[in-house]
XYZ file of N, CA and C in Angstrom:
639
model
N 72.756 53.947 98.873
C 73.149 55.309 99.212
C 73.873 55.401 100.493
N 73.447 54.800 101.615
C 74.056 54.918 102.872
C 75.376 53.998 102.838
N 75.320 52.934 102.102
C 76.605 52.100 102.002
C 77.705 52.904 101.354
N 77.319 53.723 100.273
C 78.246 54.536 99.677
C 78.858 55.595 100.616
N 77.969 56.174 101.430
C 78.392 57.160 102.371
C 79.386 56.543 103.443
N 79.017 55.399 103.954
C 79.830 54.730 104.908
C 81.170 54.417 104.431
N 81.193 53.855 103.080
C 82.443 53.527 102.461
C 83.323 54.861 102.329
N 82.725 55.932 102.015
C 83.381 57.167 101.898
C 83.917 57.637 103.276
N 83.198 57.535 104.314
C 83.754 57.803 105.633
C 84.886 57.025 105.948
N 84.783 55.715 105.756
C 85.966 54.820 106.097
C 87.184 55.153 105.309
N 87.046 55.629 104.123
C 88.143 55.909 103.305
C 88.727 57.375 103.487
N 87.956 58.265 104.157
C 88.254 59.669 104.335
C 89.416 59.828 105.330
N 90.283 60.845 105.081
C 91.286 61.164 106.068
C 90.571 61.778 107.331
N 91.401 61.980 108.385
C 90.901 62.697 109.526
C 90.679 64.065 109.178
N 89.627 64.741 109.743
C 89.350 66.074 109.482
C 90.447 67.031 109.957
N 90.910 67.842 109.036
C 91.968 68.827 109.322
C 91.307 70.234 109.121
N 90.947 70.958 110.156
C 90.309 72.255 110.042
C 91.079 73.248 109.180
N 92.384 73.144 109.285
C 93.202 74.076 108.488
C 93.113 73.858 106.982
N 92.704 72.672 106.577
C 92.608 72.339 105.160
C 91.274 72.636 104.541
N 90.375 73.180 105.359
C 88.995 73.347 104.834
C 89.030 74.732 103.951
N 88.117 74.691 102.907
C 88.034 75.772 101.949
C 86.774 76.523 102.066
N 86.697 77.694 101.529
C 85.494 78.430 101.365
C 84.401 77.490 100.700
N 83.223 77.484 101.213
C 82.116 76.755 100.624
C 82.136 75.239 100.945
N 83.092 74.706 101.725
C 82.966 73.391 102.239
C 81.772 73.232 103.175
N 81.199 72.079 103.169
C 79.967 71.793 103.919
C 80.365 70.974 105.191
N 80.037 71.470 106.378
C 80.417 70.867 107.676
C 79.128 70.205 108.227
N 79.181 69.019 108.665
C 78.051 68.336 109.329
C 78.487 67.884 110.718
N 77.551 67.879 111.638
C 77.798 67.332 112.938
C 76.483 66.903 113.559
N 76.577 66.281 114.729
C 75.413 66.002 115.558
C 75.198 66.987 116.627
N 74.151 67.781 116.467
C 73.970 68.838 117.453
C 73.396 68.349 118.724
N 73.302 69.107 119.812
C 72.933 68.552 121.146
C 71.543 68.971 121.570
N 70.805 69.536 120.614
C 69.407 70.021 121.059
C 68.425 68.821 120.967
N 67.217 69.092 121.596
C 66.258 68.191 121.620
C 65.633 67.886 120.191
N 65.708 68.906 119.415
C 65.280 68.776 117.999
C 66.136 67.805 117.278
N 67.460 67.776 117.604
C 68.410 66.894 116.910
C 68.040 65.556 117.095
N 67.508 65.044 118.184
C 67.220 63.685 118.502
C 66.096 63.289 117.451
N 65.047 64.184 117.336
C 64.042 63.917 116.236
C 64.525 63.963 114.844
N 65.428 64.837 114.499
C 65.964 64.799 113.185
C 66.796 63.568 112.913
N 67.564 63.148 113.811
C 68.358 61.893 113.633
C 67.457 60.776 113.453
N 66.331 60.642 114.218
C 65.469 59.437 114.178
C 64.717 59.543 112.796
N 64.257 60.695 112.357
C 63.431 60.736 111.211
C 64.254 60.479 109.946
N 65.605 60.847 109.948
C 66.408 60.727 108.777
C 67.324 59.437 108.771
N 67.369 58.895 110.001
C 68.208 57.677 110.140
C 69.700 58.012 109.953
N 70.047 59.077 110.402
C 71.474 59.547 110.297
C 71.941 60.285 111.570
N 73.242 60.164 111.940
C 73.747 60.994 112.995
C 73.943 62.471 112.635
N 73.957 62.799 111.384
C 74.016 64.224 110.889
C 72.708 65.056 111.128
N 72.739 65.938 112.016
C 71.599 66.717 112.318
C 71.660 68.131 112.168
N 72.898 68.601 111.820
C 73.062 70.052 111.634
C 74.244 70.229 110.601
N 74.128 71.316 109.788
C 75.028 71.533 108.757
C 75.304 73.005 108.454
N 76.424 73.458 108.124
C 76.810 74.815 107.735
C 77.814 74.855 106.669
N 78.226 76.132 106.300
C 79.103 76.325 105.220
C 80.356 77.080 105.760
N 81.532 76.594 105.375
C 82.918 77.151 105.812
C 83.057 78.508 105.066
N 83.475 79.460 105.871
C 83.975 80.812 105.289
C 85.281 81.069 105.901
N 86.359 81.366 105.026
C 87.663 81.750 105.514
C 87.819 83.186 105.247
N 88.213 83.946 106.211
C 88.423 85.410 106.052
C 89.738 85.785 106.690
N 90.122 87.099 106.526
C 91.327 87.482 107.167
C 91.366 87.424 108.701
N 90.081 87.370 109.295
C 89.927 87.276 110.682
C 89.893 85.847 111.109
N 90.035 84.861 110.305
C 89.936 83.387 110.690
C 88.849 82.674 109.891
N 88.613 81.468 110.418
C 87.653 80.588 109.742
C 86.308 80.676 110.513
N 85.216 80.654 109.737
C 83.896 80.657 110.418
C 83.002 79.631 109.691
N 81.848 79.407 110.288
C 80.802 78.534 109.769
C 79.509 79.486 109.643
N 78.977 79.648 108.399
C 77.757 80.327 108.174
C 76.630 79.246 108.442
N 75.827 79.508 109.383
C 74.737 78.454 109.718
C 73.490 79.093 110.062
N 72.357 78.370 109.764
C 71.076 78.777 110.086
C 70.762 78.128 111.475
N 70.818 78.875 112.461
C 70.611 78.389 113.850
C 69.905 79.327 114.746
N 68.992 80.175 114.069
C 68.167 81.149 114.792
C 68.846 82.191 115.496
N 69.211 83.401 114.856
C 69.014 83.529 113.365
C 70.232 82.967 112.709
N 70.231 83.111 111.332
C 71.431 82.740 110.534
C 72.589 83.656 110.952
N 73.734 83.002 111.181
C 74.846 83.797 111.709
C 76.133 83.146 111.356
N 77.299 83.926 111.534
C 78.678 83.353 111.467
C 79.112 82.915 112.814
N 79.565 81.684 112.881
C 80.210 81.108 114.111
C 81.636 80.740 113.899
N 82.455 81.214 114.795
C 83.923 80.748 114.625
C 84.062 79.201 114.482
N 84.840 78.824 113.519
C 84.981 77.409 113.263
C 85.276 76.502 114.370
N 86.166 76.998 115.281
C 86.530 76.208 116.462
C 85.374 76.016 117.360
N 84.571 77.064 117.489
C 83.406 77.039 118.400
C 82.385 76.075 117.800
N 82.143 76.051 116.485
C 81.251 75.259 115.809
C 81.559 73.725 115.981
N 82.889 73.464 115.797
C 83.430 72.019 115.869
C 83.223 71.521 117.322
N 83.490 72.413 118.254
C 83.356 71.985 119.693
C 81.960 71.784 120.144
N 81.037 72.451 119.476
C 79.571 72.453 119.873
C 78.911 71.132 119.516
N 79.429 70.426 118.608
C 78.890 69.064 118.151
C 79.029 67.973 119.155
N 78.129 66.980 119.111
C 78.274 65.858 120.107
C 79.629 65.213 119.855
N 80.385 65.052 120.949
C 81.634 64.515 120.917
C 82.669 65.293 120.123
N 82.382 66.532 119.805
C 83.267 67.372 119.008
C 83.545 66.740 117.609
N 82.669 65.840 117.131
C 82.855 65.190 115.862
C 82.218 65.937 114.736
N 82.782 65.810 113.532
C 82.292 66.534 112.327
C 82.787 65.889 111.075
N 82.103 66.034 109.980
C 82.469 65.611 108.625
C 82.364 66.707 107.684
N 83.400 66.847 106.849
C 83.505 67.982 105.849
C 83.221 67.437 104.479
N 82.380 67.979 103.701
C 82.121 67.574 102.267
C 82.623 68.750 101.327
N 82.942 68.407 100.155
C 83.276 69.533 99.146
C 82.784 69.058 97.779
N 82.305 69.994 97.035
C 82.041 69.855 95.616
C 83.292 70.000 94.829
N 83.788 68.991 94.241
C 85.161 69.018 93.564
C 85.090 69.800 92.267
N 83.952 70.207 91.779
C 83.978 70.816 90.493
C 83.958 72.270 90.574
N 84.066 72.928 91.683
C 83.981 74.394 91.832
C 85.378 75.055 91.942
N 85.586 76.176 91.284
C 86.838 76.854 91.475
C 86.772 77.881 92.711
N 87.780 78.548 92.906
C 87.837 79.426 94.054
C 86.784 80.561 93.997
N 86.533 81.064 92.742
C 85.694 82.176 92.703
C 84.280 81.584 92.987
N 83.883 80.476 92.434
C 82.532 79.901 92.722
C 82.380 79.560 94.148
N 83.364 79.006 94.796
C 83.246 78.774 96.303
C 82.964 80.068 97.005
N 83.710 81.062 96.628
C 83.462 82.368 97.226
C 82.085 82.845 96.975
N 81.530 82.637 95.925
C 80.133 83.013 95.523
C 79.177 82.244 96.373
N 79.430 80.958 96.631
C 78.569 80.180 97.585
C 78.554 80.892 98.969
N 79.707 81.202 99.490
C 79.779 81.839 100.828
C 79.034 83.138 100.804
N 79.210 83.896 99.707
C 78.509 85.210 99.602
C 76.957 85.032 99.718
N 76.532 83.977 98.998
C 75.123 83.703 98.884
C 74.603 83.304 100.354
N 75.380 82.536 101.019
C 74.965 82.148 102.317
C 74.939 83.329 103.307
N 75.969 84.167 103.151
C 76.082 85.316 104.037
C 74.966 86.336 103.746
N 74.371 86.308 102.537
C 73.264 87.126 102.248
C 72.061 86.841 103.085
N 71.979 85.772 103.684
C 70.869 85.394 104.556
C 71.146 85.643 106.101
N 72.326 86.261 106.405
C 72.606 86.528 107.874
C 71.515 87.319 108.444
N 71.100 86.883 109.658
C 70.122 87.619 110.424
C 68.722 87.084 110.137
N 68.520 86.152 109.156
C 67.228 85.507 108.826
C 66.784 84.576 109.898
N 65.560 84.670 110.379
C 65.056 83.777 111.462
C 65.192 82.290 111.167
N 65.168 81.452 112.122
C 65.180 79.994 111.962
C 63.774 79.488 111.585
N 63.693 78.594 110.673
C 62.366 78.084 110.287
C 62.030 76.766 111.057
N 61.236 76.971 112.045
C 60.848 75.758 112.897
C 59.904 74.844 112.144
N 59.288 75.347 111.113
C 58.339 74.498 110.342
C 58.949 73.695 109.222
N 60.224 74.067 108.917
C 60.941 73.323 107.767
C 60.251 73.358 106.482
N 59.708 74.612 106.108
C 59.089 74.729 104.914
C 59.987 75.491 103.904
N 59.779 75.224 102.570
C 60.571 75.877 101.550
C 60.267 77.375 101.507
N 61.325 78.135 101.175
C 61.154 79.586 101.093
C 62.263 80.211 101.958
N 62.633 81.444 101.722
C 63.695 82.068 102.419
C 63.316 83.180 103.397
N 62.036 83.310 103.745
C 61.695 84.170 104.853
C 62.249 83.797 106.183
N 62.264 82.533 106.433
C 62.891 81.903 107.490
C 63.556 80.700 107.010
N 64.724 80.280 107.516
C 65.517 79.264 106.983
C 66.061 78.259 108.045
N 66.068 76.964 107.635
C 66.723 76.041 108.472
C 67.908 75.569 107.863
N 68.835 74.750 108.629
C 70.222 74.666 108.237
C 70.487 74.127 106.888
N 69.879 72.927 106.572
C 70.220 72.338 105.236
C 69.594 73.165 104.105
N 68.532 73.896 104.371
C 67.927 74.713 103.442
C 68.901 75.849 103.085
N 69.614 76.392 104.071
C 70.601 77.510 103.764
C 71.679 77.017 102.854
N 72.182 75.706 103.078
C 73.189 75.196 102.166
C 72.662 75.010 100.745
N 71.484 74.566 100.654
C 70.827 74.345 99.299
C 70.659 75.770 98.568
N 70.214 76.736 99.326
C 70.087 78.063 98.754
C 71.349 78.668 98.299
N 72.404 78.528 99.038
C 73.696 79.080 98.766
C 74.198 78.459 97.518
N 74.152 77.063 97.426
C 74.623 76.444 96.263
C 73.730 76.660 94.975
N 72.398 76.852 95.215
C 71.587 77.127 94.131
C 71.945 78.422 93.423
N 72.468 79.325 94.290
C 72.975 80.685 93.794
C 74.028 80.507 92.628
N 74.743 79.411 92.661
C 75.777 79.185 91.572
C 75.357 78.035 90.729
N 73.993 77.760 90.636
C 73.405 76.760 89.797
C 73.864 75.318 90.092
N 74.091 75.002 91.354
C 74.371 73.708 91.749
C 73.227 73.239 92.736
N 72.535 72.152 92.327
C 71.414 71.602 93.170
C 72.103 70.419 93.917
N 71.850 70.532 95.302
C 72.370 69.495 96.197
C 71.252 68.920 97.000
N 71.480 67.602 97.288
C 70.526 66.850 98.192
C 69.245 66.537 97.436
N 68.442 65.641 98.120
C 67.173 65.285 97.633
C 66.067 65.676 98.562
N 65.232 66.606 98.013
C 63.994 67.069 98.756
C 62.984 65.884 98.728
N 62.504 65.536 99.851
C 61.597 64.416 100.012
C 60.338 64.962 100.752
N 59.154 64.383 100.432
C 58.028 64.754 101.206
C 58.210 64.298 102.687
N 57.815 65.115 103.640
C 57.882 64.855 104.971
C 57.378 63.501 105.321
N 56.295 63.088 104.716
C 55.615 61.816 105.059
C 56.476 60.632 104.693
N 57.668 60.757 103.878
C 58.482 59.644 103.488
C 59.552 59.476 104.532
N 59.778 60.427 105.493
C 60.759 60.165 106.589
C 60.264 59.174 107.592
N 61.146 58.786 108.465
C 60.812 57.792 109.508
C 60.183 58.640 110.719
N 58.888 58.528 110.874
C 58.224 59.459 111.825
C 57.643 58.791 113.008
N 57.922 57.475 113.200
C 57.316 56.695 114.233
C 57.963 56.884 115.670
N 59.262 57.425 115.642
C 59.980 57.505 116.864
C 59.238 58.505 117.880
N 59.313 58.231 119.144
C 58.697 59.094 120.140
C 59.129 60.537 120.037
N 60.432 60.702 119.787
C 61.015 62.103 119.840
C 60.410 62.897 118.625
N 60.191 62.223 117.533
C 59.658 62.822 116.313
C 58.232 63.159 116.601
N 57.465 62.303 117.199
C 55.968 62.530 117.504
C 55.872 63.746 118.455
N 56.792 63.799 119.442
C 56.760 64.912 120.424
C 56.901 66.217 119.703
N 57.963 66.216 118.821
C 58.278 67.453 118.007
C 57.063 67.974 117.199
N 56.448 66.971 116.578
C 55.404 67.280 115.702
C 54.137 67.751 116.512
N 53.916 67.110 117.649
C 52.838 67.524 118.530
C 53.021 69.001 119.006
N 54.220 69.428 119.198
C 54.449 70.742 119.809
C 54.359 71.840 118.618
N 54.604 71.476 117.340
C 54.673 72.525 116.307
C 53.666 72.471 115.260
N 52.812 71.447 115.182
C 51.999 71.319 114.062
C 51.026 72.595 113.881
N 50.536 73.037 115.075
C 49.621 74.223 115.054
C 50.168 75.440 114.311
N 51.445 75.657 114.394
C 52.062 76.864 113.819
C 52.581 76.587 112.427
N 52.382 75.357 111.891
C 52.904 75.120 110.530
C 51.974 75.701 109.482
N 52.488 76.356 108.500
C 51.703 76.940 107.503
C 50.692 75.947 106.761
N 51.126 74.716 106.692
C 50.238 73.741 106.073
C 48.963 73.391 106.939
N 49.108 73.734 108.170
C 48.020 73.308 109.117
C 47.006 74.449 109.484
N 47.149 75.584 108.870
C 46.309 76.651 109.150
C 44.823 76.301 109.029
N 44.047 76.480 110.100
C 42.662 76.237 110.040
C 42.292 74.800 110.391
N 43.402 73.875 110.520
C 43.076 72.498 110.897
C 42.836 72.360 112.432
N 41.949 71.473 112.728
C 41.535 71.229 114.153
C 42.403 70.326 114.910
N 43.064 69.419 114.086
C 43.971 68.394 114.687
C 45.050 68.056 113.840
N 46.113 67.430 114.367
C 47.183 66.919 113.525
C 46.772 65.881 112.461
N 45.761 65.095 112.789
C 45.240 64.137 111.918
C 44.562 64.884 110.740
N 43.905 65.931 110.948
C 43.305 66.650 109.934
C 44.175 67.312 109.046
N 45.297 67.742 109.581
C 46.270 68.460 108.818
C 47.344 67.601 108.043
N 47.341 66.337 108.461
C 48.395 65.469 108.083
C 48.476 65.295 106.599
N 47.500 65.131 105.785
C 47.689 65.019 104.314
C 48.532 66.103 103.789
N 48.186 67.361 104.156
C 49.015 68.591 103.645
C 50.374 68.541 104.210
N 50.455 68.264 105.501
C 51.727 68.296 106.216
C 52.751 67.230 105.529
N 52.167 66.073 105.257
C 52.967 64.994 104.787
C 53.605 65.244 103.337
N 52.911 66.136 102.614
C 53.350 66.492 101.319
C 54.422 67.614 101.276
N 54.785 68.221 102.377
C 55.709 69.357 102.424
C 57.126 68.791 102.095
N 57.748 69.298 101.058
C 59.158 68.798 100.854
C 60.177 69.279 101.851
N 61.014 68.424 102.231
C 62.044 68.831 103.256
C 63.404 68.269 102.834
N 64.424 68.949 103.112
C 65.823 68.596 102.826
C 66.593 68.440 104.150
N 67.036 67.241 104.459
C 67.739 66.913 105.622
C 69.240 66.982 105.525
N 69.928 67.246 106.599
C 71.397 67.158 106.581
C 71.868 65.763 105.969
N 71.142 64.710 106.342
C 71.470 63.313 105.877
C 71.474 63.349 104.445
N 70.479 63.942 103.741
C 70.394 63.983 102.304
C 71.623 64.692 101.652
N 72.065 65.807 102.219
C 73.234 66.370 101.743
C 74.481 65.533 101.940
N 74.597 64.792 103.007
C 75.683 64.005 103.268
C 75.765 62.777 102.194
N 74.564 62.373 101.795
C 74.548 61.212 100.796
C 74.556 61.695 99.354
N 74.690 62.966 99.045
C 74.786 63.466 97.717
C 75.978 62.972 96.996
N 75.868 62.195 95.979
C 77.072 61.643 95.301
C 77.967 62.666 94.612
N 77.452 63.933 94.462
C 78.275 64.925 93.868
C 79.287 65.548 94.765
N 79.127 65.263 96.088
C 80.035 65.749 97.134
C 81.043 64.751 97.579
N 82.228 65.220 97.804
C 83.337 64.295 98.154
C 83.610 64.574 99.684
N 83.819 63.487 100.436
C 84.144 63.612 101.782
C 85.655 63.944 101.891
N 86.027 65.110 102.507
C 87.380 65.466 102.562
C 87.987 65.228 103.958
N 87.189 64.961 104.943
C 87.672 64.645 106.267
C 86.579 64.384 107.237
N 86.858 63.513 108.238
C 85.867 63.247 109.209
C 86.466 62.769 110.544
N 85.779 63.087 111.625
C 86.244 62.580 112.964
C 85.215 61.702 113.550
N 84.312 61.210 112.683
C 83.227 60.367 113.154
C 83.684 58.934 113.418
N 84.739 58.411 112.726
C 85.203 57.133 112.813
C 86.607 57.004 113.442
N 86.759 56.083 114.367
C 88.063 56.021 115.015
C 89.144 55.642 114.039
N 90.295 56.172 114.217
C 91.493 55.937 113.395
C 92.481 54.851 114.001
N 93.018 53.992 113.102
C 94.015 53.038 113.683
C 95.128 53.696 114.336
N 95.571 53.090 115.390
C 96.716 53.636 116.154
C 98.023 52.838 115.773
């Protein structure tokens, strides 16, 4: 899976923001403390994701970032570590379907960020927003995996879990993280890395790899 992704990155052209279309998926490495844990748990530099929206007022990224909001594309690109980003596209969608993906994502504007990473749309995290928007046009993206299958031994991951387990719905009534762990480990989660590795998506541009001069 990751070999195929790396091969795709090596073959992809440099990211051209002007060439992005409605519904394209943008990934980058965010600068938050949470991002360190996400990168470690998923084994990927991709820690945040959003959906491109082009309007008469310019280009934006619809993203779940507390709350879900529209961010100008240039601002979103500059916000990532090293201003690097990778763009993905589902090649089987026409313009009307791409617009429907954007409309579905925009339907969640104002929704709070889900610090527990649990399924459902009362609160939403970044890759979940992408999955929900594409599900609205009957496209399933990424692989949902039980939390316990991720790489959780890193210190940053343990610190994040220690801070948040008490507020997790799966841990209600539990006296300790150890007592809650069987239920917590079974919670399905969708990472930005899983979206990046989806074989149905095509890499249309990246600035993660240096280009020959």
